[in-house]
Each structure stands twice: as C-alpha cells, then as structure tokens.
XYZ file of C-alpha atoms in Angstrom:
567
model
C -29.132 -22.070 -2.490
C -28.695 -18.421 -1.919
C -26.156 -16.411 -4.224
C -24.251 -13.330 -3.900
C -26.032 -11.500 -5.540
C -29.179 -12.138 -3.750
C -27.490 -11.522 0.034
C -25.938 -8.109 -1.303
C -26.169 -5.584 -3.636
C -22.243 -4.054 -3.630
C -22.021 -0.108 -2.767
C -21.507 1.097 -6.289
C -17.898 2.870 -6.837
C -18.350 7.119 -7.789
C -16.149 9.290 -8.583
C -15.151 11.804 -5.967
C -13.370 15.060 -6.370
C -10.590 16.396 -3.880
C -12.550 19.053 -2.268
C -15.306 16.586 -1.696
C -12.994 14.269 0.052
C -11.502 16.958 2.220
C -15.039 17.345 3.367
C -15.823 13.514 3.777
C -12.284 13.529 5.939
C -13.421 15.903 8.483
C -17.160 13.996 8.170
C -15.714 11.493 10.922
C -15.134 13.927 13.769
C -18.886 15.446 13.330
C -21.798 14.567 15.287
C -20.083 12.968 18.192
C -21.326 15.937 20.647
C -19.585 19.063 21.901
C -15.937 19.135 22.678
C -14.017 21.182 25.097
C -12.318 23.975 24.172
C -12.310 27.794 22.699
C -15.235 27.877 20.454
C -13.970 28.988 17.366
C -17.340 29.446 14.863
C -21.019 27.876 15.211
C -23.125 26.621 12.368
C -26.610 26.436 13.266
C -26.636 25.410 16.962
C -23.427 22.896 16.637
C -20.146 24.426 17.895
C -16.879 23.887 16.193
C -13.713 24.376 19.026
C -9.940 24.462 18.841
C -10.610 20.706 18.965
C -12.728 20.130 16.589
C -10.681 21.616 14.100
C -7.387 19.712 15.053
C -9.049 16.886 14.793
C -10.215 17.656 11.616
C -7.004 18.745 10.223
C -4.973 15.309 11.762
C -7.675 13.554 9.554
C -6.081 15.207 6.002
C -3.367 13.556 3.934
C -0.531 16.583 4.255
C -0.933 17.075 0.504
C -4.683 18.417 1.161
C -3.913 20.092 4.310
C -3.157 23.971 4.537
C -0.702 25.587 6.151
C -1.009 25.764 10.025
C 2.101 27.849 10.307
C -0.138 30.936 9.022
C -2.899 32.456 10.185
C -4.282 32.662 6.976
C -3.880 28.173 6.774
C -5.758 28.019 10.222
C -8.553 30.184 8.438
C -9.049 27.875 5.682
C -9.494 24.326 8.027
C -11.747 26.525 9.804
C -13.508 27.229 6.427
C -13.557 23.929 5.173
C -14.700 22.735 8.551
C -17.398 24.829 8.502
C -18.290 23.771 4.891
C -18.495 20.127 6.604
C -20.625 20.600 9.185
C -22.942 22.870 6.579
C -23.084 19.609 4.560
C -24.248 17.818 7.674
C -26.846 19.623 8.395
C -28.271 19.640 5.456
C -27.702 15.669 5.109
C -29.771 15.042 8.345
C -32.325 17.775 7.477
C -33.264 15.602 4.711
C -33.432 12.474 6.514
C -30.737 10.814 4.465
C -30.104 8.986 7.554
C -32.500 6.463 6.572
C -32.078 6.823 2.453
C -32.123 3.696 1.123
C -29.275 3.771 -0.496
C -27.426 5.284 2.547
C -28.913 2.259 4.358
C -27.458 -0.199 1.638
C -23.942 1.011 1.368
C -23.623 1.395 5.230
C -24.313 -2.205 5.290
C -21.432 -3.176 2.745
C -19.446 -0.919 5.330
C -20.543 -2.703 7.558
C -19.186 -6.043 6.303
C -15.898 -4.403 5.906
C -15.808 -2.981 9.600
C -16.957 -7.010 10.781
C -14.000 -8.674 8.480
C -11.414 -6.213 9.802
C -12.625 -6.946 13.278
C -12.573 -10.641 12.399
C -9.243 -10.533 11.034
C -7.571 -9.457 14.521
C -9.703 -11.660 16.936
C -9.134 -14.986 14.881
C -5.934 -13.965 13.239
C -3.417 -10.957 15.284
C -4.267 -11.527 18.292
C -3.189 -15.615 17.536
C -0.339 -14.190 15.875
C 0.024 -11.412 19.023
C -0.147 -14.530 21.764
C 2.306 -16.668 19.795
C 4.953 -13.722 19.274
C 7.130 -14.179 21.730
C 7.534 -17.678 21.469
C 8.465 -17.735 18.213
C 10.620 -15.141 18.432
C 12.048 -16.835 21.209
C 12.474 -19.901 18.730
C 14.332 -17.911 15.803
C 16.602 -16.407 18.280
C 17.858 -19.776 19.418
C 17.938 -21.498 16.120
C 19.693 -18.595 14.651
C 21.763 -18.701 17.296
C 21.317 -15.161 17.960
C 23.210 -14.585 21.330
C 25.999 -13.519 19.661
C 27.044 -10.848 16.810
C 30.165 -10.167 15.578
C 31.556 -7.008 13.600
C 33.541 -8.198 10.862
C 35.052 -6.853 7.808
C 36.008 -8.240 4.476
C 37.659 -8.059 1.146
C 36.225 -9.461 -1.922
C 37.754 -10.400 -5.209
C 37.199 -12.836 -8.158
C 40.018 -15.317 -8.119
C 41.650 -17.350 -5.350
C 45.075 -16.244 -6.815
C 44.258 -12.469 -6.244
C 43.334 -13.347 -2.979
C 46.734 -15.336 -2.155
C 47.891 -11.847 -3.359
C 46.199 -9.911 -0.751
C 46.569 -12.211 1.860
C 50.362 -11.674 1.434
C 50.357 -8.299 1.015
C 48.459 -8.205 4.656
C 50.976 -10.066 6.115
C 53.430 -7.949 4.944
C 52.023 -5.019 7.227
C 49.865 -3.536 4.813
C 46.489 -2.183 6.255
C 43.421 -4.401 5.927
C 41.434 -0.719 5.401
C 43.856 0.564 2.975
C 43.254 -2.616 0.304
C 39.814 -2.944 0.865
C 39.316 0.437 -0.363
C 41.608 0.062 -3.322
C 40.630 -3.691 -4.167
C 37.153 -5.111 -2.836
C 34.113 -5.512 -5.091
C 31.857 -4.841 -2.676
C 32.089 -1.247 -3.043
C 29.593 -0.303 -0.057
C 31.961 -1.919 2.166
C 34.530 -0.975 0.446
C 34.009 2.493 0.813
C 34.492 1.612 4.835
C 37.771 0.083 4.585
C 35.539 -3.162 4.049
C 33.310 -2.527 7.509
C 30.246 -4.609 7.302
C 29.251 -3.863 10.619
C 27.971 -5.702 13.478
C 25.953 -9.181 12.176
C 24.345 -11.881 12.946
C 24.817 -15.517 12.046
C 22.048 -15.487 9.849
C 23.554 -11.966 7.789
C 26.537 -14.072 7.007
C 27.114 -16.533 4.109
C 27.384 -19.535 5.684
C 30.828 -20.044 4.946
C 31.486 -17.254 6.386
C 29.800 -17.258 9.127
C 30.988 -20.808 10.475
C 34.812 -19.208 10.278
C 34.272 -15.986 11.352
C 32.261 -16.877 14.359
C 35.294 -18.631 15.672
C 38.161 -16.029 15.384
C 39.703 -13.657 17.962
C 39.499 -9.634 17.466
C 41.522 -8.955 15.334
C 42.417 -12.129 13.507
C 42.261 -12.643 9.781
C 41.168 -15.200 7.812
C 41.006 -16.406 3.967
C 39.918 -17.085 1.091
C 37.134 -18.161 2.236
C 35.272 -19.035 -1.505
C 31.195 -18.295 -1.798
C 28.918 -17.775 -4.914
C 30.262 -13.922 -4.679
C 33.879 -14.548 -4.791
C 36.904 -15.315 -2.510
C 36.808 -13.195 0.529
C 39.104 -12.382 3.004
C 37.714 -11.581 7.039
C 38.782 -10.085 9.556
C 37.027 -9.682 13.060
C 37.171 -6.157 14.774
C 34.485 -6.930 17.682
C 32.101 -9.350 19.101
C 29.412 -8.985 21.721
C 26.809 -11.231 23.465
C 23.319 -10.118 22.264
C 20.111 -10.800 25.331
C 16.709 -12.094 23.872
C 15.280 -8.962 25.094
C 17.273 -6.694 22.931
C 16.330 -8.380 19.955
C 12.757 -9.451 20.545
C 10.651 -6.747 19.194
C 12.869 -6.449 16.488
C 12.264 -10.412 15.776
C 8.822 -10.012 16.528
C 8.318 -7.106 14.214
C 10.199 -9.771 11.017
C 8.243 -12.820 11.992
C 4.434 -11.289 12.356
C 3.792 -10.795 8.818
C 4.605 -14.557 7.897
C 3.255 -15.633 11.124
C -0.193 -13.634 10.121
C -0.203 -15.281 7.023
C 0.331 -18.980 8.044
C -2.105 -18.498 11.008
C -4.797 -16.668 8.250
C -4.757 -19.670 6.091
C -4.943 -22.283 8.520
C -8.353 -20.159 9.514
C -9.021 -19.944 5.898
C -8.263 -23.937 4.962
C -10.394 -24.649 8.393
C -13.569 -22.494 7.189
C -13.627 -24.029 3.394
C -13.545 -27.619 5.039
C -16.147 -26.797 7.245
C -18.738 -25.089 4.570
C -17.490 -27.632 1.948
C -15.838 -24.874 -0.187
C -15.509 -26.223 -4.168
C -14.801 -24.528 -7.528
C -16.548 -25.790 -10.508
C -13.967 -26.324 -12.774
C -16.146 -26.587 -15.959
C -17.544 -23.238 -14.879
C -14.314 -21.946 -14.406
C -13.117 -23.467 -18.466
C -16.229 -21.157 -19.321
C -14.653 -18.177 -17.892
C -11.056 -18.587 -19.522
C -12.553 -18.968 -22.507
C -14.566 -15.874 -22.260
C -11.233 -13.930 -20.723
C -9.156 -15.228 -24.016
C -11.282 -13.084 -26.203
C -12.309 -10.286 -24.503
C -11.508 -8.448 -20.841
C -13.850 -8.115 -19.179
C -15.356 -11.439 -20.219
C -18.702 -10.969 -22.290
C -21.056 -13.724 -20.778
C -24.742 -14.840 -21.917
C -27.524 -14.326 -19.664
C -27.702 -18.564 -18.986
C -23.590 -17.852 -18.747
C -23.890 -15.219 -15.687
C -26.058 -17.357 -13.785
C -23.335 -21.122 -13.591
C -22.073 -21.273 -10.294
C -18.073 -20.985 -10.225
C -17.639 -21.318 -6.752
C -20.682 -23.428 -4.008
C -20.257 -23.727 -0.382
C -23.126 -24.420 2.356
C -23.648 -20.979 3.393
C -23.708 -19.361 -0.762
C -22.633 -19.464 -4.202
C -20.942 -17.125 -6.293
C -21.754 -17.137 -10.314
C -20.009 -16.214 -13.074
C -22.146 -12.929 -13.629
C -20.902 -11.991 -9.274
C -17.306 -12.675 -11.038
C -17.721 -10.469 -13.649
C -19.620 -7.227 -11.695
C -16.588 -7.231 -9.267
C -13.906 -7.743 -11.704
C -15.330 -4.748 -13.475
C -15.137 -2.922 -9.985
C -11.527 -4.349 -9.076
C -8.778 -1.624 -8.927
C -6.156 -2.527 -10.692
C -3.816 -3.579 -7.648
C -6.277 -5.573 -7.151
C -7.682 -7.359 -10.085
C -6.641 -11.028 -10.930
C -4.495 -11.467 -14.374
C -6.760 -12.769 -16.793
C -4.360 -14.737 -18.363
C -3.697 -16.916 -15.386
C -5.959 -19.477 -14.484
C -4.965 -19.644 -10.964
C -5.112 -16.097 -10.124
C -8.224 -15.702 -11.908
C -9.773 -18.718 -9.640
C -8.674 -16.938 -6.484
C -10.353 -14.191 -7.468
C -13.422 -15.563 -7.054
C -12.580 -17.777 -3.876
C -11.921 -14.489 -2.028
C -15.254 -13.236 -3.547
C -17.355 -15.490 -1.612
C -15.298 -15.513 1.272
C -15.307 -12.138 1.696
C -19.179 -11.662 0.892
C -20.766 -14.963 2.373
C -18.498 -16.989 4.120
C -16.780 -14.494 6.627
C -19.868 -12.304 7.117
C -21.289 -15.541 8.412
C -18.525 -16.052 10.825
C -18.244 -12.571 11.807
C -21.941 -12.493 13.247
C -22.134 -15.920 14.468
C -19.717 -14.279 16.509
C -21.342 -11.665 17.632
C -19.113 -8.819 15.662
C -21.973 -7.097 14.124
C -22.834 -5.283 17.739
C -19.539 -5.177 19.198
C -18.470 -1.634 20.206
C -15.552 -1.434 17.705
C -17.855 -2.229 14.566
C -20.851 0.096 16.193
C -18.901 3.237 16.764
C -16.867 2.738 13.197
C -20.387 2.718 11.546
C -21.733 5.573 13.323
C -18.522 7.858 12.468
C -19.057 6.259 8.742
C -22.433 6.662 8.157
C -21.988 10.712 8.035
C -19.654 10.137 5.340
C -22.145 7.952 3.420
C -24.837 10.937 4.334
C -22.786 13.730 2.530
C -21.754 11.251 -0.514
C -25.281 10.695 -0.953
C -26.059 14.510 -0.875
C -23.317 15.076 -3.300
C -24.926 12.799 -5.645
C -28.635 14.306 -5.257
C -27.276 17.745 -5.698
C -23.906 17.660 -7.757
C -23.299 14.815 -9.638
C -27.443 14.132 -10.668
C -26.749 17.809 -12.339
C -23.681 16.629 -14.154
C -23.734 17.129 -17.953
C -20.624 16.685 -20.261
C -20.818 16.925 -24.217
C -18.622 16.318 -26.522
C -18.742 19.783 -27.516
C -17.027 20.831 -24.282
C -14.856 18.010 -24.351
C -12.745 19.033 -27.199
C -12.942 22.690 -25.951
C -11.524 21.707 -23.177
C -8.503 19.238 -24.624
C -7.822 22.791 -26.854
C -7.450 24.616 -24.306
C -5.584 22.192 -21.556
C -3.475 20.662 -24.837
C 0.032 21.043 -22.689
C -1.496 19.141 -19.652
C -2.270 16.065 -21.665
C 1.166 14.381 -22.135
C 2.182 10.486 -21.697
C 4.382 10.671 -19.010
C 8.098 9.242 -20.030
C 8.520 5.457 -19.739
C 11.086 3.191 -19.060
C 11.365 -0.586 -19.636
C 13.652 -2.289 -16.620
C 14.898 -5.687 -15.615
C 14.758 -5.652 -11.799
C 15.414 -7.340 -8.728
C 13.422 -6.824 -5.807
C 14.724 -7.542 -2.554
C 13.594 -7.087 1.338
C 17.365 -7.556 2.215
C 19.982 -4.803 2.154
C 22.626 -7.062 2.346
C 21.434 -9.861 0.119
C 20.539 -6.863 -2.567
C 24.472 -5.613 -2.340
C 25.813 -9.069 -2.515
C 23.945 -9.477 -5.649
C 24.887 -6.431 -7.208
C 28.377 -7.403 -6.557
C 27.920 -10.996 -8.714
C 25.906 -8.607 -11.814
C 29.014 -6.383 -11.693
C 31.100 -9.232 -12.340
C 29.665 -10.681 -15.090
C 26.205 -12.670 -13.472
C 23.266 -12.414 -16.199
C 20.629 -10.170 -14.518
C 17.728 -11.665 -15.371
C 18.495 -15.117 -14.189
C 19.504 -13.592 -10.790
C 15.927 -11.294 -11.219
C 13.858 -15.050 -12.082
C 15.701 -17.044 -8.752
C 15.946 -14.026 -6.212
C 13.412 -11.432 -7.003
C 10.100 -10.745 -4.364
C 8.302 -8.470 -6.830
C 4.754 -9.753 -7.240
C 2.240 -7.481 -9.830
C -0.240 -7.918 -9.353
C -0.140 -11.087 -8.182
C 2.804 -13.458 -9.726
C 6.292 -13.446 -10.252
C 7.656 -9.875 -12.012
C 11.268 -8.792 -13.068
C 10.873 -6.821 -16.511
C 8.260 -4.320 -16.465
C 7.322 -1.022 -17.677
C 7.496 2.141 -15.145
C 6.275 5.985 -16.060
C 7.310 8.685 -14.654
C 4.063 9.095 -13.023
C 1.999 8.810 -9.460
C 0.751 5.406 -9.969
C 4.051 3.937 -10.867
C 5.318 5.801 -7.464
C 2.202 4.530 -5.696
C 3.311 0.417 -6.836
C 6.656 0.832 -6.568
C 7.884 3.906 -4.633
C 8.532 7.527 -5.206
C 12.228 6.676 -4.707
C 12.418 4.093 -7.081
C 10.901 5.981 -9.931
C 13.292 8.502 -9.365
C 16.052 6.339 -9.632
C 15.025 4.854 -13.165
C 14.479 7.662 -14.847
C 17.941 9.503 -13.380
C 19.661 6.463 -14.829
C 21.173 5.836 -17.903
C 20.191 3.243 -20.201
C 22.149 -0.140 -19.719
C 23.264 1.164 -16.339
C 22.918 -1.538 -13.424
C 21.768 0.866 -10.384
C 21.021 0.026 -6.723
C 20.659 -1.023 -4.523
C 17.686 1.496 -3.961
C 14.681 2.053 -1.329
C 11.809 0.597 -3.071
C 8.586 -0.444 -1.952
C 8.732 -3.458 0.293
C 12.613 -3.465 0.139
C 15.406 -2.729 -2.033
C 15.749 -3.242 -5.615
C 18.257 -3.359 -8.371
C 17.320 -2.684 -11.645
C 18.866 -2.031 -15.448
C 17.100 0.632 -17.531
C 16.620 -1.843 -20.854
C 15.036 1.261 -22.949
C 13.328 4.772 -22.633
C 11.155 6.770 -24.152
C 10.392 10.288 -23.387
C 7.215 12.387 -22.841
C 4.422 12.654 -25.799
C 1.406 15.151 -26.679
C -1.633 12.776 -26.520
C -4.223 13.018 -29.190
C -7.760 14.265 -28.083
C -8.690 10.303 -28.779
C -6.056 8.934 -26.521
C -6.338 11.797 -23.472
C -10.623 11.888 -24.018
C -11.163 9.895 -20.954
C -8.930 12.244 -18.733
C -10.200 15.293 -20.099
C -13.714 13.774 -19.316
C -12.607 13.520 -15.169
C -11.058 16.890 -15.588
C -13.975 18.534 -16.969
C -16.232 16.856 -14.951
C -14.029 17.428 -11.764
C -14.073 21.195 -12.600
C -18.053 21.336 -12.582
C -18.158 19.520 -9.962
C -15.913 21.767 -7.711
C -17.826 25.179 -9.097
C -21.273 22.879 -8.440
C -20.115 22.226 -4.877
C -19.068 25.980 -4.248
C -22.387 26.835 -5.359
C -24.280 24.946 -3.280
C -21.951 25.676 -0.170
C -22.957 29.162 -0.708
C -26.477 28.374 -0.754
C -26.283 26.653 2.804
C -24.459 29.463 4.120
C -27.544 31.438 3.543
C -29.862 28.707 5.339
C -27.758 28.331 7.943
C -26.746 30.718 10.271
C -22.377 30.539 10.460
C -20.514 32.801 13.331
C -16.738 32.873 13.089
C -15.157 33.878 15.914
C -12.115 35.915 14.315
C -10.566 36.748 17.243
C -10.295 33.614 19.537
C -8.808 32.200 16.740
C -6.169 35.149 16.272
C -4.957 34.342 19.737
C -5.092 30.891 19.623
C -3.190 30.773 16.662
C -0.892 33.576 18.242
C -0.544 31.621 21.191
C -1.901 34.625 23.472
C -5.176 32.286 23.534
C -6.590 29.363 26.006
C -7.203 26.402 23.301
C-alpha cells in the first residue's frame, strides 16, 4: 500500500519578510514576453513598460503599495519592479528552473492548482447549472412575489399594547409612539419603519396577518417570542423572479456548494473504500491528552489512521501536517471528531483528489499549465532567497536580548477582552435578539441556540479577543473595534462582523502589558531576523545591479505620470 508520505514530500513552510513578498507579488507578471507600451527601464535585455508596472502594482495588497498619486510612489514600483526582474535573472542564470527543490514544491503547487480546478468542474459549475432552478424553487416556496413595507411597535405586555392600540385610535400618530414607546429601537428610531420585506423576514405571526391587510390598516397585538407588536402596512408591491434571482442565487450557492461538495465527497470515499482506524485514532487522543503536538514512537508514526484503495495516511503524516497547520486551520485537539477530520481531509487532499484530478485530465489543462508557469518564478526567487539570504542567517542570543533592550516599548501584550457573543448572518434576526437581551433574555442561552460562530471548527460564544491583527483577521476589524470601545457589562450590537453581525457583552478587560524578554523572545527572534534579512536582501540587490545592466527611463515616466505621455 502506498502512504503519504511516500507519494509526496510537502513544500516545507519559510518564513518570508515583506519586502520579499512585494517582490514574489510582482514575480507573476515576469517572463510572459514583452508588453505594449512606453518602455519605462530595461534590465538586461527584458523591458519593463507602463504595463508591466501596472500590472505589477494591481498585484500588491494596498498596505504594501506606494503612492501612485506622486511621482516619487510611481518611482518606487518602478524600483521594486526592477528589483524583481533583477531577482529573475539571476534565478534562471542559475538554472533554478530545474533545482530540485524548485521541482518538488512546484509539484505540491501543482496539486493545489489541480484541486482548485477540480473543485469548480465537479462542484461550481453543478452548483452554477442548478442555480437558477433552485432559486426559482425558494422564490416560490417563500412565496416571494410579493413584499410588503410594514411598520411596527413593540412592547412587553399585552396590556401596554391594549394601551397603544387605544391611544392610536384615538388619532394619535403611529410614528409619534413608536418613537417614544417601541423596544426595537432601530425601528424605532424610524417611527417603527422596518422597510420593505419579505415573507420569510417576518415572524411568522406576523407575517400571516400582515400579508393580508390594506395600506394603511393596523393591526394588534399580535404576540411572538419578542413581545406584543402592533403593525401597520404603509405599501405593498409585486416582486418578478428576475428581480430577485441573483440576489437568491448569490444566498443559496454557498449551501448549495456545500451539499453538492459532499455528495462528491461521500461518492469518492465509497468508491476507494475510505475507513478510519479507530484504534489508531484511540492512539492519537491519547497522545493529544498529554502533550500538543502529540509525541509518537517510531512503531507509533508508522499505524495507519486513515486506508483507502488509492493510499494511507499514518499517524506520523498526521502529526508533520498538524505541526504545519495554521492555526485557522488546525483541528482542536481536544475533540475527537475534529481531530478525525483532520486527517480525512489529509488524504483526500494528498491522495484521493490528486487521483481524480488527473484521471481527469487536469494536470495538462490550460488553466493548471499557465498557473504553474506564472508560479514557478515565484518558487525560483524563494529558492534564491534561501541560497543567498536565509542560508546566511545567524541569530544569537547575544543579539537577542540587545535587541529586546533596545525595542523594550514595541513588545507589549496587546489589551484583551473576554466576551459572550452572538454571531449572526441576519440583520434582522441579530436586532430582534437584541431586543429579547434588553428585556431581560439570558445572553448566553440565546449565544448557545442562535449563534453561527465556529473557531476553529465547533460551536463558540465566549471567547477571548486582543486588540490585535489576528483577532481583526478572525473576526473583523470592525468588531474589534467595537469591544474594546465598549464598556464592561455593556450589551452592544448589532455590529458588522465577519460573516455577519454580532452581538456581544464585554464580560472583563484587561489592558496592555510590557512582556518579559522570556515571553516576547520568539517575536524579537522574527524581528531580528526580519531586519537581517531586509539589509541581506538590499545587499544583494545591489550586487545584481552591478551584474546587470538597469536603464531607467526618467523621463517617459515623468510624462506618463504627468499625463503629457503615450502609456
């Protein structure tokens, strides 16, 4: 039987600096012959022209890219594109098109390229074919044709709603009372406008009145989980498929994907005779109880967790990619179930879709072919990087506290806040739950039925969140913002989040803190090292300059830039 191990080495992971990523994003435009266009500099024989370097700038994240409102920002993507193409050259002119190691991470790239290629013939373009129909089929069942715009007052207690409901019929103004009175205080705010809605926005027992009043007539109490409300319709309107099909479309495909990827999934284990060994799998949990990541025997690495006609995948594969794993994407150790699918997307990913991939023909189909090409000059210059940067790389300890000493101020745990929160992909559903917190509904029973938040991969609603990137990069700059402008005990929201809308409760806070040269050591290691790398890379830039001939052309791009030029 053959294993994972034996069909691939993985690409290892390395540590790459900013500057060398700006390089490896412009890497992808280079190589694929001349361009039109105002030649703006030559390195060597290749020329670089106004597009080019457009190119080459649409491929930065905005936070890298200069400013191309000055002169002086079109200057430096001409530099760094001329520090690319330097790199390049100097790549090919060591054949490091056919280093070995080039050779055996382009063909992990590879893999990716087939499985994402895969992915839309066997599962979007089902998804993109069945669409329409089954947006066609949630229109009609949700009985879409209509939408009304209705607004409402909402209050505890029947009796205050008697109240109101003889107040209105008094002559006072729906508007006026839902602004004084309502507990939904968004609406509120709009003299209880909800807007125009669907059936399917609606409570239910709202919905099935409302949907049968004139403009203009009121109705209530009308009693949900929120409250007693009181309705009144101010328009209505017949609503075409076609108006609402994208919009359909765009809510259904993600669920659609999914069903129609597991059905493919479910299909391909029954065909390769997919099974977990569960004794092998008791071996791991006992290894993840006592230390992460598990510590296995030699004999240990080599029992098969997971067998299937086409591969295996042992304990040790398990391990080596666990170790690898990001932590977005690593399994909880401490559940079994998440920890076994782990592994079952482990040999699906590295034996049993590569298989399908090429028995399909994917690994010479145009899409995969050019993607490699384009991707294979990254791989060169990461691979030139290593031979001449990182290979020269040396950190002691000695430096390390030097540097802490003298960076002490940057080396702070970012403030942290403990929350109970509820995340939603509903507006609506999100304010009618902050509504039922406000009066009185315990939080974290609403969080443990209602919530969506999954990290990283079951059920979350009390969590930790710092005041830092990776907390914005889970959960959204937004949201981050949000907790720590609230105060503590304070229910907030509803607020943009990712995937959604959340509400959330501040439970306790605590503020930012020096870190000890013990605690920060393994930052100030990638700092250090990230600072000799970038003076390392400089150097060696400089060095190419002198073995390759570079012309800038100052002028053309002066006027280009000016707009007095011909791009």
């Amino acid at each position: 039987m053959m294993y994972l191990r034996d069909r691939k080495k993985l690409a290892r992971k390395s540590w790459i600096s900013v500057p060398v990523l700006l390089f490896v994003a412009f890497v992808a435009s280079s190589g694929c012959g001349p361009k039109k266009g105002r030649v703006l500099a030559t390195v060597g024989d290749k020329p670089i022209t106004f597009e080019d370097l457009r190119e080459a700038i649409a491929r930065m994240s905005p936070r890298q890219r200069p400013d191309t409102t000055t002169l002086e920002g079109w200057r430096k993507c001409l530099e760094l594109t001329i520090d690319k193409e330097l790199l390049v050259l100097e790549a090919r002119s060591r054949g490091l098109e056919d280093d070995p190691e080039v050779l055996e991470m382009l063909e992990n790239e590879k893999r990716k390229f087939m499985l994402w290629e895969l992915y839309d013939r066997a599962v979007r373009a089902k998804a993109r074919e069945r669409g329409e129909e089954e947006a066609f089929k949630f229109y009609k069942k949700r009985r879409m044709d209509e939408s009304i715009r209705i607004s409402q007052i909402l209050v505890k207690t029947k009796s205050e709603a008697e109240e109101i409901l003889k107040a209105l019929k008094k002559g006072r103004n729906f508007e006026d009372l839902a602004e004084e009175v309502s507990l939904h205080r968004r609406s509120a705010e709009r003299g209880g406008d909800m807007g125009w809605l669907f059936r399917d926005q609606i409570p239910p027992e709202i919905a099935e009145v409302a949907f049968s009043l004139d403009i203009g007539q009121i109705y209530g109490p009308v009693k949900t989980i929120f409250g007693y409300h009181i309705v009144k319709v101010t328009g209505r309107k017949e609503v075409g498929f076609e108006e609402v099909r994208k919009g359909i479309e765009m809510r259904l495909m993600p669920e659609l994907e999914r069903r129609i990827n597991k059905a493919y999934i479910d299909s391909l284990e029954e065909l390769y005779h997919v099974e977990c060994d569960r004794e092998a799998l008791g071996v791991l949990r006992e290894r993840l109880e006592t230390s992460v990541p598990p510590k296995l025997s030699p004999d240990e690495e080599d029992i098969v967790l997971f067998r299937s006609d086409l591969g295996a995948l042992t304990l040790g594969d398990w391990v080596e990619n666990f170790e690898k794993a990001s932590f977005l994407t690593r399994p909880d150790p401490k559940d079994s179930a998440s920890v076994r699918d782990f592994g079952e997307r482990l040999l699906l990913s590295y034996v049993i879709l590569p298989y399908e991939a090429k028995k399909a023909g994917l690994d010479t189909c145009s899409a995969v072919l050019s993607g490699l090409k384009k991707r294979k000059l990254d791989l060169m210059v990461e691979r030139l990087r290593e031979m001449e940067i990182l290979d020269r790389l040396n950190i002691t300890p000695e430096e390390e506290r030097a540097y802490y000493e003298t960076h002490r101020d940057e080396f702070v745990r970012p403030p942290k806040a403990e929350v109970i929160d509820i995340h939603l992909r509903d507006k609506q559903k999100a304010d009618s739950l902050l509504a039922l917190i406000r009066e009185g509904a315990d939080m974290e029973e609403l969080a443990k039925r209602y919530s969506t938040l999954r990290r990283p991969g079951r059920l979350r609603w009390r969590f930790p969140v710092s005041k830092d990137r990776l907390s914005e990069a889970i959960f959204g700059k937004k949201f981050v913002e949000e907790v720590f402008r609230a105060k503590v005990g304070e229910v907030v929201g509803p607020v943009e989040a990712k995937g959604g809308y959340a509400i959330f409760k501040v439970v306790e806070r605590s503020g930012p803190r020096r870190r000890s040269f013990e605690e920060a050591r393994r930052e100030v290691t990638m700092a250090l090292r990230r600072e000799k790398e970038e003076k390392l890379l400089r150097e060696f830039i400089e060095k190419l300059k002198k073995k390759y001939k570079v012309t800038v052309y100052e002028d053309a791009l002066r006027k280009i830039v000016s707009g007095r030029g011909k791009p």
